[in-house]
Amino acid sequence: DQQVKQNSPSLSVQEGRISILNCDYTNSMFDYFLWYKKYPAEGPTFLISISSIKDKNEDGRFTVFLNKSAKHLSLHIVPSQPGDSAVYFCAASGRYQGGSEKLVFGKGTKLTVNP
Amino acid sequence: KAGVTQTPRYLIKTRGQQVTLSCSPISGHRSVSWYQQTPGQGLQFLFEYFSETQRNKGNFPGRFSGRQFSNSRSEMNVSTLELGDSALYLCASSLSGEYNYGYTFGSGTRLTVV
């Protein structure tokens, strides 16, 4: 049962345009959401996050939107640059029995930004 | 400061063998989590250790185990390797397991089972 879904395995955009990566989740206990970026042969690096008490968080060219009623979040990159080409993972966390947390990841979306 | 160090970077093992992977967290970090990344499944949580205790565990068979030492370094062990265990194994460290800052991944160990 996949609790975090990234339904688009890949996305291709032109340099300078907007990239929109989508993520859906099923578990209403999730209260914190993160986006990670991963280049080949490297570990994921943290990009941006959002708490469930907010509906938007912005950091430079990156903005994450959260729609709790739809259990949907999206990452907007504006303007997109060739260096943004990577695999983007959506992740969610929430309190589980015992008080500890764990991150649940989607399968990733490969973004290609064409010059 | 030094990042999260995983050794070895690459490993080739034969079916049925066992393997031990190592993760040295960022200095001062006490939480270490392990993930398995495969093309079809993305990143899947294996387990998390904090102060030498396993705090959380994912849905993996008992062949996957781990431990953490007093210096916070962690090892994970996979026994009786299967072809499907071929994957990138990532560890992440943080001060106490929180995700909102300081949760840093290593570059991973690429395990190939033949």
mmCIF file with all atom_site columns, C-alpha atoms in Angstrom:
data_model
loop_
_atom_site.group_PDB
_atom_site.id
_atom_site.type_symbol
_atom_site.label_atom_id
_atom_site.label_alt_id
_atom_site.label_comp_id
_atom_site.label_asym_id
_atom_site.label_entity_id
_atom_site.label_seq_id
_atom_site.pdbx_PDB_ins_code
_atom_site.Cartn_x
_atom_site.Cartn_y
_atom_site.Cartn_z
_atom_site.occupancy
_atom_site.B_iso_or_equiv
_atom_site.pdbx_formal_charge
_atom_site.auth_seq_id
_atom_site.auth_comp_id
_atom_site.auth_asym_id
_atom_site.auth_atom_id
_atom_site.pdbx_PDB_model_num
ATOM 1   C CA . ASP A 1 1   ? 0.000  0.000   0.000   1.00 0.00 ? 1   ASP A CA 1
ATOM 2   C CA . GLN A 1 2   ? 1.747  3.090   -1.242  1.00 0.00 ? 2   GLN A CA 1
ATOM 3   C CA . GLN A 1 3   ? 1.005  5.980   1.062   1.00 0.00 ? 3   GLN A CA 1
ATOM 4   C CA . VAL A 1 4   ? 2.889  8.618   -0.921  1.00 0.00 ? 4   VAL A CA 1
ATOM 5   C CA . LYS A 1 5   ? 2.416  8.644   -4.667  1.00 0.00 ? 5   LYS A CA 1
ATOM 6   C CA . GLN A 1 6   ? 4.204  10.520  -7.396  1.00 0.00 ? 6   GLN A CA 1
ATOM 7   C CA . ASN A 1 7   ? 2.229  9.535   -10.442 1.00 0.00 ? 7   ASN A CA 1
ATOM 8   C CA . SER A 1 8   ? 4.532  11.087  -13.024 1.00 0.00 ? 8   SER A CA 1
ATOM 9   C CA . PRO A 1 9   ? 7.778  9.143   -13.361 1.00 0.00 ? 9   PRO A CA 1
ATOM 10  C CA . SER A 1 10  ? 9.236  11.854  -15.561 1.00 0.00 ? 10  SER A CA 1
ATOM 11  C CA . LEU A 1 11  ? 8.757  15.471  -16.575 1.00 0.00 ? 11  LEU A CA 1
ATOM 12  C CA . SER A 1 12  ? 10.467 17.514  -19.245 1.00 0.00 ? 12  SER A CA 1
ATOM 13  C CA . VAL A 1 13  ? 10.380 21.337  -19.382 1.00 0.00 ? 13  VAL A CA 1
ATOM 14  C CA . GLN A 1 14  ? 12.175 24.147  -21.180 1.00 0.00 ? 14  GLN A CA 1
ATOM 15  C CA . GLU A 1 15  ? 14.697 26.296  -19.394 1.00 0.00 ? 15  GLU A CA 1
ATOM 16  C CA . GLY A 1 16  ? 13.057 29.390  -17.956 1.00 0.00 ? 16  GLY A CA 1
ATOM 17  C CA . ARG A 1 17  ? 9.589  27.835  -17.736 1.00 0.00 ? 17  ARG A CA 1
ATOM 18  C CA . ILE A 1 18  ? 7.813  26.551  -14.663 1.00 0.00 ? 18  ILE A CA 1
ATOM 19  C CA . SER A 1 19  ? 8.235  22.971  -13.466 1.00 0.00 ? 19  SER A CA 1
ATOM 20  C CA . ILE A 1 20  ? 5.381  21.531  -11.425 1.00 0.00 ? 20  ILE A CA 1
ATOM 21  C CA . LEU A 1 21  ? 5.910  18.241  -9.637  1.00 0.00 ? 21  LEU A CA 1
ATOM 22  C CA . ASN A 1 22  ? 2.955  16.607  -7.952  1.00 0.00 ? 22  ASN A CA 1
ATOM 23  C CA . CYS A 1 23  ? 2.539  14.298  -5.003  1.00 0.00 ? 23  CYS A CA 1
ATOM 24  C CA . ASP A 1 24  ? -0.499 12.663  -3.399  1.00 0.00 ? 24  ASP A CA 1
ATOM 25  C CA . TYR A 1 25  ? -0.753 10.972  -0.023  1.00 0.00 ? 25  TYR A CA 1
ATOM 26  C CA . THR A 1 26  ? -3.312 8.769   1.617   1.00 0.00 ? 26  THR A CA 1
ATOM 27  C CA . ASN A 1 27  ? -2.464 8.817   5.313   1.00 0.00 ? 27  ASN A CA 1
ATOM 28  C CA . SER A 1 28  ? -4.206 11.658  7.144   1.00 0.00 ? 28  SER A CA 1
ATOM 29  C CA . MET A 1 29  ? -1.758 11.263  10.044  1.00 0.00 ? 29  MET A CA 1
ATOM 30  C CA . PHE A 1 30  ? 1.044  12.778  7.992   1.00 0.00 ? 30  PHE A CA 1
ATOM 31  C CA . ASP A 1 31  ? 1.776  16.254  9.296   1.00 0.00 ? 31  ASP A CA 1
ATOM 32  C CA . TYR A 1 32  ? 5.057  17.199  7.676   1.00 0.00 ? 32  TYR A CA 1
ATOM 33  C CA . PHE A 1 33  ? 6.050  17.033  4.044   1.00 0.00 ? 33  PHE A CA 1
ATOM 34  C CA . LEU A 1 34  ? 9.414  17.368  2.354   1.00 0.00 ? 34  LEU A CA 1
ATOM 35  C CA . TRP A 1 35  ? 10.917 17.442  -1.096  1.00 0.00 ? 35  TRP A CA 1
ATOM 36  C CA . TYR A 1 36  ? 14.318 15.985  -1.819  1.00 0.00 ? 36  TYR A CA 1
ATOM 37  C CA . LYS A 1 37  ? 16.433 16.252  -4.923  1.00 0.00 ? 37  LYS A CA 1
ATOM 38  C CA . LYS A 1 38  ? 18.746 13.463  -6.007  1.00 0.00 ? 38  LYS A CA 1
ATOM 39  C CA . TYR A 1 39  ? 21.515 13.375  -8.567  1.00 0.00 ? 39  TYR A CA 1
ATOM 40  C CA . PRO A 1 40  ? 22.902 10.043  -9.794  1.00 0.00 ? 40  PRO A CA 1
ATOM 41  C CA . ALA A 1 41  ? 25.518 8.491   -7.483  1.00 0.00 ? 41  ALA A CA 1
ATOM 42  C CA . GLU A 1 42  ? 24.651 10.931  -4.692  1.00 0.00 ? 42  GLU A CA 1
ATOM 43  C CA . GLY A 1 43  ? 22.334 10.784  -1.718  1.00 0.00 ? 43  GLY A CA 1
ATOM 44  C CA . PRO A 1 44  ? 19.115 12.840  -1.679  1.00 0.00 ? 44  PRO A CA 1
ATOM 45  C CA . THR A 1 45  ? 19.512 16.423  -0.579  1.00 0.00 ? 45  THR A CA 1
ATOM 46  C CA . PHE A 1 46  ? 16.829 18.344  1.252   1.00 0.00 ? 46  PHE A CA 1
ATOM 47  C CA . LEU A 1 47  ? 15.105 20.986  -0.838  1.00 0.00 ? 47  LEU A CA 1
ATOM 48  C CA . ILE A 1 48  ? 12.081 22.396  0.934   1.00 0.00 ? 48  ILE A CA 1
ATOM 49  C CA . SER A 1 49  ? 9.445  21.350  3.440   1.00 0.00 ? 49  SER A CA 1
ATOM 50  C CA . ILE A 1 50  ? 6.010  22.318  4.680   1.00 0.00 ? 50  ILE A CA 1
ATOM 51  C CA . SER A 1 51  ? 4.096  21.699  7.863   1.00 0.00 ? 51  SER A CA 1
ATOM 52  C CA . SER A 1 52  ? 0.462  20.677  7.700   1.00 0.00 ? 52  SER A CA 1
ATOM 53  C CA . ILE A 1 53  ? -0.544 23.924  9.421   1.00 0.00 ? 53  ILE A CA 1
ATOM 54  C CA . LYS A 1 54  ? 0.545  25.864  6.337   1.00 0.00 ? 54  LYS A CA 1
ATOM 55  C CA . ASP A 1 55  ? -0.603 25.774  2.744   1.00 0.00 ? 55  ASP A CA 1
ATOM 56  C CA . LYS A 1 56  ? 2.438  27.345  1.122   1.00 0.00 ? 56  LYS A CA 1
ATOM 57  C CA . ASN A 1 57  ? 6.166  27.644  1.716   1.00 0.00 ? 57  ASN A CA 1
ATOM 58  C CA . GLU A 1 58  ? 8.551  29.512  -0.502  1.00 0.00 ? 58  GLU A CA 1
ATOM 59  C CA . ASP A 1 59  ? 12.337 29.438  -0.773  1.00 0.00 ? 59  ASP A CA 1
ATOM 60  C CA . GLY A 1 60  ? 13.821 31.298  -3.707  1.00 0.00 ? 60  GLY A CA 1
ATOM 61  C CA . ARG A 1 61  ? 12.802 29.610  -6.929  1.00 0.00 ? 61  ARG A CA 1
ATOM 62  C CA . PHE A 1 62  ? 11.097 26.767  -5.059  1.00 0.00 ? 62  PHE A CA 1
ATOM 63  C CA . THR A 1 63  ? 7.555  26.860  -3.683  1.00 0.00 ? 63  THR A CA 1
ATOM 64  C CA . VAL A 1 64  ? 5.646  23.994  -2.141  1.00 0.00 ? 64  VAL A CA 1
ATOM 65  C CA . PHE A 1 65  ? 1.863  24.057  -1.956  1.00 0.00 ? 65  PHE A CA 1
ATOM 66  C CA . LEU A 1 66  ? -0.186 21.830  0.305   1.00 0.00 ? 66  LEU A CA 1
ATOM 67  C CA . ASN A 1 67  ? -3.880 21.064  -0.134  1.00 0.00 ? 67  ASN A CA 1
ATOM 68  C CA . LYS A 1 68  ? -4.829 19.050  2.929   1.00 0.00 ? 68  LYS A CA 1
ATOM 69  C CA . SER A 1 69  ? -8.412 18.397  1.917   1.00 0.00 ? 69  SER A CA 1
ATOM 70  C CA . ALA A 1 70  ? -7.220 16.857  -1.339  1.00 0.00 ? 70  ALA A CA 1
ATOM 71  C CA . LYS A 1 71  ? -4.187 15.235  0.308   1.00 0.00 ? 71  LYS A CA 1
ATOM 72  C CA . HIS A 1 72  ? -2.075 16.743  -2.427  1.00 0.00 ? 72  HIS A CA 1
ATOM 73  C CA . LEU A 1 73  ? 1.110  18.736  -2.557  1.00 0.00 ? 73  LEU A CA 1
ATOM 74  C CA . SER A 1 74  ? 3.082  20.206  -5.390  1.00 0.00 ? 74  SER A CA 1
ATOM 75  C CA . LEU A 1 75  ? 6.525  21.653  -5.917  1.00 0.00 ? 75  LEU A CA 1
ATOM 76  C CA . HIS A 1 76  ? 6.887  24.619  -8.259  1.00 0.00 ? 76  HIS A CA 1
ATOM 77  C CA . ILE A 1 77  ? 10.259 25.602  -9.664  1.00 0.00 ? 77  ILE A CA 1
ATOM 78  C CA . VAL A 1 78  ? 10.344 28.996  -11.347 1.00 0.00 ? 78  VAL A CA 1
ATOM 79  C CA . PRO A 1 79  ? 12.290 29.618  -13.485 1.00 0.00 ? 79  PRO A CA 1
ATOM 80  C CA . SER A 1 80  ? 13.575 26.137  -14.234 1.00 0.00 ? 80  SER A CA 1
ATOM 81  C CA . GLN A 1 81  ? 17.297 25.778  -14.931 1.00 0.00 ? 81  GLN A CA 1
ATOM 82  C CA . PRO A 1 82  ? 19.259 22.912  -16.540 1.00 0.00 ? 82  PRO A CA 1
ATOM 83  C CA . GLY A 1 83  ? 20.978 22.310  -13.182 1.00 0.00 ? 83  GLY A CA 1
ATOM 84  C CA . ASP A 1 84  ? 17.579 21.432  -11.731 1.00 0.00 ? 84  ASP A CA 1
ATOM 85  C CA . SER A 1 85  ? 17.580 18.222  -13.778 1.00 0.00 ? 85  SER A CA 1
ATOM 86  C CA . ALA A 1 86  ? 17.453 15.455  -11.178 1.00 0.00 ? 86  ALA A CA 1
ATOM 87  C CA . VAL A 1 87  ? 15.065 13.020  -9.546  1.00 0.00 ? 87  VAL A CA 1
ATOM 88  C CA . TYR A 1 88  ? 12.721 14.687  -7.074  1.00 0.00 ? 88  TYR A CA 1
ATOM 89  C CA . PHE A 1 89  ? 11.280 12.732  -4.182  1.00 0.00 ? 89  PHE A CA 1
ATOM 90  C CA . CYS A 1 90  ? 8.271  13.732  -2.156  1.00 0.00 ? 90  CYS A CA 1
ATOM 91  C CA . ALA A 1 91  ? 8.305  12.492  1.454   1.00 0.00 ? 91  ALA A CA 1
ATOM 92  C CA . ALA A 1 92  ? 5.915  12.619  4.383   1.00 0.00 ? 92  ALA A CA 1
ATOM 93  C CA . SER A 1 93  ? 6.232  12.041  8.086   1.00 0.00 ? 93  SER A CA 1
ATOM 94  C CA . GLY A 1 94  ? 3.903  11.644  10.991  1.00 0.00 ? 94  GLY A CA 1
ATOM 95  C CA . ARG A 1 95  ? 3.789  10.363  14.525  1.00 0.00 ? 95  ARG A CA 1
ATOM 96  C CA . TYR A 1 96  ? 3.436  6.613   14.738  1.00 0.00 ? 96  TYR A CA 1
ATOM 97  C CA . GLN A 1 97  ? 2.674  4.402   17.664  1.00 0.00 ? 97  GLN A CA 1
ATOM 98  C CA . GLY A 1 98  ? 5.558  4.629   20.099  1.00 0.00 ? 98  GLY A CA 1
ATOM 99  C CA . GLY A 1 99  ? 6.155  8.289   19.369  1.00 0.00 ? 99  GLY A CA 1
ATOM 100 C CA . SER A 1 100 ? 8.811  7.896   16.749  1.00 0.00 ? 100 SER A CA 1
ATOM 101 C CA . GLU A 1 101 ? 8.599  9.154   13.203  1.00 0.00 ? 101 GLU A CA 1
ATOM 102 C CA . LYS A 1 102 ? 9.716  7.799   9.900   1.00 0.00 ? 102 LYS A CA 1
ATOM 103 C CA . LEU A 1 103 ? 9.833  9.254   6.432   1.00 0.00 ? 103 LEU A CA 1
ATOM 104 C CA . VAL A 1 104 ? 7.674  7.716   3.730   1.00 0.00 ? 104 VAL A CA 1
ATOM 105 C CA . PHE A 1 105 ? 8.894  8.486   0.232   1.00 0.00 ? 105 PHE A CA 1
ATOM 106 C CA . GLY A 1 106 ? 7.241  8.509   -3.142  1.00 0.00 ? 106 GLY A CA 1
ATOM 107 C CA . LYS A 1 107 ? 8.926  6.744   -6.041  1.00 0.00 ? 107 LYS A CA 1
ATOM 108 C CA . GLY A 1 108 ? 10.293 9.959   -7.489  1.00 0.00 ? 108 GLY A CA 1
ATOM 109 C CA . THR A 1 109 ? 9.864  12.084  -10.599 1.00 0.00 ? 109 THR A CA 1
ATOM 110 C CA . LYS A 1 110 ? 12.754 12.555  -12.969 1.00 0.00 ? 110 LYS A CA 1
ATOM 111 C CA . LEU A 1 111 ? 12.871 16.190  -14.071 1.00 0.00 ? 111 LEU A CA 1
ATOM 112 C CA . THR A 1 112 ? 14.730 17.150  -17.221 1.00 0.00 ? 112 THR A CA 1
ATOM 113 C CA . VAL A 1 113 ? 15.187 20.840  -17.967 1.00 0.00 ? 113 VAL A CA 1
ATOM 114 C CA . ASN A 1 114 ? 16.175 21.397  -21.578 1.00 0.00 ? 114 ASN A CA 1
ATOM 115 C CA . PRO A 1 115 ? 18.377 24.384  -22.502 1.00 0.00 ? 115 PRO A CA 1
ATOM 116 C CA . LYS B 2 1   ? 32.073 19.748  8.847   1.00 0.00 ? 1   LYS B CA 1
ATOM 117 C CA . ALA B 2 2   ? 32.217 16.227  7.468   1.00 0.00 ? 2   ALA B CA 1
ATOM 118 C CA . GLY B 2 3   ? 29.005 14.831  6.033   1.00 0.00 ? 3   GLY B CA 1
ATOM 119 C CA . VAL B 2 4   ? 27.488 11.390  6.394   1.00 0.00 ? 4   VAL B CA 1
ATOM 120 C CA . THR B 2 5   ? 29.998 8.760   5.308   1.00 0.00 ? 5   THR B CA 1
ATOM 121 C CA . GLN B 2 6   ? 28.950 5.398   3.975   1.00 0.00 ? 6   GLN B CA 1
ATOM 122 C CA . THR B 2 7   ? 31.351 2.569   3.245   1.00 0.00 ? 7   THR B CA 1
ATOM 123 C CA . PRO B 2 8   ? 31.930 0.848   0.980   1.00 0.00 ? 8   PRO B CA 1
ATOM 124 C CA . ARG B 2 9   ? 30.575 2.801   -2.001  1.00 0.00 ? 9   ARG B CA 1
ATOM 125 C CA . TYR B 2 10  ? 30.195 -0.299  -4.162  1.00 0.00 ? 10  TYR B CA 1
ATOM 126 C CA . LEU B 2 11  ? 29.874 -3.954  -3.318  1.00 0.00 ? 11  LEU B CA 1
ATOM 127 C CA . ILE B 2 12  ? 29.308 -7.121  -5.309  1.00 0.00 ? 12  ILE B CA 1
ATOM 128 C CA . LYS B 2 13  ? 28.164 -10.211 -3.468  1.00 0.00 ? 13  LYS B CA 1
ATOM 129 C CA . THR B 2 14  ? 26.917 -13.661 -4.399  1.00 0.00 ? 14  THR B CA 1
ATOM 130 C CA . ARG B 2 15  ? 23.476 -15.009 -3.561  1.00 0.00 ? 15  ARG B CA 1
ATOM 131 C CA . GLY B 2 16  ? 23.415 -16.613 -0.143  1.00 0.00 ? 16  GLY B CA 1
ATOM 132 C CA . GLN B 2 17  ? 26.262 -14.541 1.245   1.00 0.00 ? 17  GLN B CA 1
ATOM 133 C CA . GLN B 2 18  ? 25.888 -11.893 3.894   1.00 0.00 ? 18  GLN B CA 1
ATOM 134 C CA . VAL B 2 19  ? 26.976 -8.280  3.823   1.00 0.00 ? 19  VAL B CA 1
ATOM 135 C CA . THR B 2 20  ? 27.639 -5.507  6.331   1.00 0.00 ? 20  THR B CA 1
ATOM 136 C CA . LEU B 2 21  ? 27.358 -1.844  5.405   1.00 0.00 ? 21  LEU B CA 1
ATOM 137 C CA . SER B 2 22  ? 28.648 1.012   7.518   1.00 0.00 ? 22  SER B CA 1
ATOM 138 C CA . CYS B 2 23  ? 27.409 4.539   8.155   1.00 0.00 ? 23  CYS B CA 1
ATOM 139 C CA . SER B 2 24  ? 29.214 7.264   10.075  1.00 0.00 ? 24  SER B CA 1
ATOM 140 C CA . PRO B 2 25  ? 26.850 10.116  10.897  1.00 0.00 ? 25  PRO B CA 1
ATOM 141 C CA . ILE B 2 26  ? 27.653 13.794  11.122  1.00 0.00 ? 26  ILE B CA 1
ATOM 142 C CA . SER B 2 27  ? 29.481 14.550  14.344  1.00 0.00 ? 27  SER B CA 1
ATOM 143 C CA . GLY B 2 28  ? 26.972 15.153  17.119  1.00 0.00 ? 28  GLY B CA 1
ATOM 144 C CA . HIS B 2 29  ? 24.108 13.427  15.345  1.00 0.00 ? 29  HIS B CA 1
ATOM 145 C CA . ARG B 2 30  ? 22.585 10.628  17.369  1.00 0.00 ? 30  ARG B CA 1
ATOM 146 C CA . SER B 2 31  ? 19.912 9.354   15.005  1.00 0.00 ? 31  SER B CA 1
ATOM 147 C CA . VAL B 2 32  ? 20.736 7.166   12.014  1.00 0.00 ? 32  VAL B CA 1
ATOM 148 C CA . SER B 2 33  ? 18.124 5.888   9.579   1.00 0.00 ? 33  SER B CA 1
ATOM 149 C CA . TRP B 2 34  ? 18.583 3.413   6.757   1.00 0.00 ? 34  TRP B CA 1
ATOM 150 C CA . TYR B 2 35  ? 16.739 3.301   3.436   1.00 0.00 ? 35  TYR B CA 1
ATOM 151 C CA . GLN B 2 36  ? 16.750 1.009   0.437   1.00 0.00 ? 36  GLN B CA 1
ATOM 152 C CA . GLN B 2 37  ? 16.397 2.569   -3.003  1.00 0.00 ? 37  GLN B CA 1
ATOM 153 C CA . THR B 2 38  ? 15.392 0.461   -5.989  1.00 0.00 ? 38  THR B CA 1
ATOM 154 C CA . PRO B 2 39  ? 14.185 1.669   -9.398  1.00 0.00 ? 39  PRO B CA 1
ATOM 155 C CA . GLY B 2 40  ? 10.723 0.215   -8.955  1.00 0.00 ? 40  GLY B CA 1
ATOM 156 C CA . GLN B 2 41  ? 10.072 1.069   -5.320  1.00 0.00 ? 41  GLN B CA 1
ATOM 157 C CA . GLY B 2 42  ? 11.795 4.367   -4.662  1.00 0.00 ? 42  GLY B CA 1
ATOM 158 C CA . LEU B 2 43  ? 13.197 4.882   -1.164  1.00 0.00 ? 43  LEU B CA 1
ATOM 159 C CA . GLN B 2 44  ? 11.907 2.497   1.451   1.00 0.00 ? 44  GLN B CA 1
ATOM 160 C CA . PHE B 2 45  ? 12.550 2.891   5.156   1.00 0.00 ? 45  PHE B CA 1
ATOM 161 C CA . LEU B 2 46  ? 14.467 0.062   6.782   1.00 0.00 ? 46  LEU B CA 1
ATOM 162 C CA . PHE B 2 47  ? 15.039 1.168   10.378  1.00 0.00 ? 47  PHE B CA 1
ATOM 163 C CA . GLU B 2 48  ? 16.130 4.009   12.620  1.00 0.00 ? 48  GLU B CA 1
ATOM 164 C CA . TYR B 2 49  ? 18.541 3.940   15.520  1.00 0.00 ? 49  TYR B CA 1
ATOM 165 C CA . PHE B 2 50  ? 18.882 6.507   18.259  1.00 0.00 ? 50  PHE B CA 1
ATOM 166 C CA . SER B 2 51  ? 21.333 6.190   21.131  1.00 0.00 ? 51  SER B CA 1
ATOM 167 C CA . GLU B 2 52  ? 22.067 2.557   20.255  1.00 0.00 ? 52  GLU B CA 1
ATOM 168 C CA . THR B 2 53  ? 18.364 1.593   20.284  1.00 0.00 ? 53  THR B CA 1
ATOM 169 C CA . GLN B 2 54  ? 16.207 0.712   17.332  1.00 0.00 ? 54  GLN B CA 1
ATOM 170 C CA . ARG B 2 55  ? 13.291 3.143   17.495  1.00 0.00 ? 55  ARG B CA 1
ATOM 171 C CA . ASN B 2 56  ? 11.445 2.301   14.336  1.00 0.00 ? 56  ASN B CA 1
ATOM 172 C CA . LYS B 2 57  ? 11.419 -0.439  11.760  1.00 0.00 ? 57  LYS B CA 1
ATOM 173 C CA . GLY B 2 58  ? 10.080 -0.736  8.230   1.00 0.00 ? 58  GLY B CA 1
ATOM 174 C CA . ASN B 2 59  ? 8.498  -3.712  6.516   1.00 0.00 ? 59  ASN B CA 1
ATOM 175 C CA . PHE B 2 60  ? 11.551 -5.751  5.647   1.00 0.00 ? 60  PHE B CA 1
ATOM 176 C CA . PRO B 2 61  ? 12.263 -9.410  6.447   1.00 0.00 ? 61  PRO B CA 1
ATOM 177 C CA . GLY B 2 62  ? 14.381 -10.383 9.401   1.00 0.00 ? 62  GLY B CA 1
ATOM 178 C CA . ARG B 2 63  ? 17.366 -10.913 7.103   1.00 0.00 ? 63  ARG B CA 1
ATOM 179 C CA . PHE B 2 64  ? 17.839 -7.164  7.374   1.00 0.00 ? 64  PHE B CA 1
ATOM 180 C CA . SER B 2 65  ? 19.224 -6.058  10.692  1.00 0.00 ? 65  SER B CA 1
ATOM 181 C CA . GLY B 2 66  ? 21.203 -3.199  12.092  1.00 0.00 ? 66  GLY B CA 1
ATOM 182 C CA . ARG B 2 67  ? 22.891 -1.818  15.124  1.00 0.00 ? 67  ARG B CA 1
ATOM 183 C CA . GLN B 2 68  ? 24.319 1.409   16.412  1.00 0.00 ? 68  GLN B CA 1
ATOM 184 C CA . PHE B 2 69  ? 27.436 1.894   18.458  1.00 0.00 ? 69  PHE B CA 1
ATOM 185 C CA . SER B 2 70  ? 28.109 4.272   21.310  1.00 0.00 ? 70  SER B CA 1
ATOM 186 C CA . ASN B 2 71  ? 29.816 6.706   18.925  1.00 0.00 ? 71  ASN B CA 1
ATOM 187 C CA . SER B 2 72  ? 26.580 6.748   16.852  1.00 0.00 ? 72  SER B CA 1
ATOM 188 C CA . ARG B 2 73  ? 28.136 4.903   13.932  1.00 0.00 ? 73  ARG B CA 1
ATOM 189 C CA . SER B 2 74  ? 25.728 2.371   12.544  1.00 0.00 ? 74  SER B CA 1
ATOM 190 C CA . GLU B 2 75  ? 25.952 -0.836  10.589  1.00 0.00 ? 75  GLU B CA 1
ATOM 191 C CA . MET B 2 76  ? 23.326 -2.742  8.707   1.00 0.00 ? 76  MET B CA 1
ATOM 192 C CA . ASN B 2 77  ? 23.589 -6.402  7.886   1.00 0.00 ? 77  ASN B CA 1
ATOM 193 C CA . VAL B 2 78  ? 21.812 -8.430  5.255   1.00 0.00 ? 78  VAL B CA 1
ATOM 194 C CA . SER B 2 79  ? 22.075 -12.192 5.562   1.00 0.00 ? 79  SER B CA 1
ATOM 195 C CA . THR B 2 80  ? 21.346 -14.848 2.956   1.00 0.00 ? 80  THR B CA 1
ATOM 196 C CA . LEU B 2 81  ? 21.441 -12.343 0.117   1.00 0.00 ? 81  LEU B CA 1
ATOM 197 C CA . GLU B 2 82  ? 18.880 -12.580 -2.676  1.00 0.00 ? 82  GLU B CA 1
ATOM 198 C CA . LEU B 2 83  ? 19.051 -11.097 -6.157  1.00 0.00 ? 83  LEU B CA 1
ATOM 199 C CA . GLY B 2 84  ? 16.269 -8.690  -5.189  1.00 0.00 ? 84  GLY B CA 1
ATOM 200 C CA . ASP B 2 85  ? 18.464 -7.156  -2.500  1.00 0.00 ? 85  ASP B CA 1
ATOM 201 C CA . SER B 2 86  ? 20.444 -5.402  -5.210  1.00 0.00 ? 86  SER B CA 1
ATOM 202 C CA . ALA B 2 87  ? 19.865 -1.732  -4.475  1.00 0.00 ? 87  ALA B CA 1
ATOM 203 C CA . LEU B 2 88  ? 21.341 1.533   -3.302  1.00 0.00 ? 88  LEU B CA 1
ATOM 204 C CA . TYR B 2 89  ? 21.395 1.580   0.491   1.00 0.00 ? 89  TYR B CA 1
ATOM 205 C CA . LEU B 2 90  ? 21.275 5.043   1.987   1.00 0.00 ? 90  LEU B CA 1
ATOM 206 C CA . CYS B 2 91  ? 21.674 6.200   5.514   1.00 0.00 ? 91  CYS B CA 1
ATOM 207 C CA . ALA B 2 92  ? 20.639 9.531   6.935   1.00 0.00 ? 92  ALA B CA 1
ATOM 208 C CA . SER B 2 93  ? 21.634 11.164  10.182  1.00 0.00 ? 93  SER B CA 1
ATOM 209 C CA . SER B 2 94  ? 20.141 13.890  12.322  1.00 0.00 ? 94  SER B CA 1
ATOM 210 C CA . LEU B 2 95  ? 20.442 15.223  15.834  1.00 0.00 ? 95  LEU B CA 1
ATOM 211 C CA . SER B 2 96  ? 17.457 13.349  17.169  1.00 0.00 ? 96  SER B CA 1
ATOM 212 C CA . GLY B 2 97  ? 15.407 12.127  14.221  1.00 0.00 ? 97  GLY B CA 1
ATOM 213 C CA . GLU B 2 98  ? 13.665 15.354  13.288  1.00 0.00 ? 98  GLU B CA 1
ATOM 214 C CA . TYR B 2 99  ? 13.165 15.997  9.587   1.00 0.00 ? 99  TYR B CA 1
ATOM 215 C CA . ASN B 2 100 ? 12.681 19.730  9.407   1.00 0.00 ? 100 ASN B CA 1
ATOM 216 C CA . TYR B 2 101 ? 16.380 20.494  9.467   1.00 0.00 ? 101 TYR B CA 1
ATOM 217 C CA . GLY B 2 102 ? 19.679 18.726  9.615   1.00 0.00 ? 102 GLY B CA 1
ATOM 218 C CA . TYR B 2 103 ? 18.426 15.431  8.211   1.00 0.00 ? 103 TYR B CA 1
ATOM 219 C CA . THR B 2 104 ? 21.328 14.561  5.911   1.00 0.00 ? 104 THR B CA 1
ATOM 220 C CA . PHE B 2 105 ? 21.814 11.604  3.625   1.00 0.00 ? 105 PHE B CA 1
ATOM 221 C CA . GLY B 2 106 ? 25.061 9.900   2.726   1.00 0.00 ? 106 GLY B CA 1
ATOM 222 C CA . SER B 2 107 ? 25.954 9.017   -0.857  1.00 0.00 ? 107 SER B CA 1
ATOM 223 C CA . GLY B 2 108 ? 24.950 5.412   -0.359  1.00 0.00 ? 108 GLY B CA 1
ATOM 224 C CA . THR B 2 109 ? 26.359 1.958   -0.883  1.00 0.00 ? 109 THR B CA 1
ATOM 225 C CA . ARG B 2 110 ? 25.505 0.335   -4.194  1.00 0.00 ? 110 ARG B CA 1
ATOM 226 C CA . LEU B 2 111 ? 25.037 -3.392  -3.537  1.00 0.00 ? 111 LEU B CA 1
ATOM 227 C CA . THR B 2 112 ? 24.874 -5.798  -6.442  1.00 0.00 ? 112 THR B CA 1
ATOM 228 C CA . VAL B 2 113 ? 23.934 -9.409  -5.768  1.00 0.00 ? 113 VAL B CA 1
ATOM 229 C CA . VAL B 2 114 ? 24.868 -11.875 -8.509  1.00 0.00 ? 114 VAL B CA 1
#
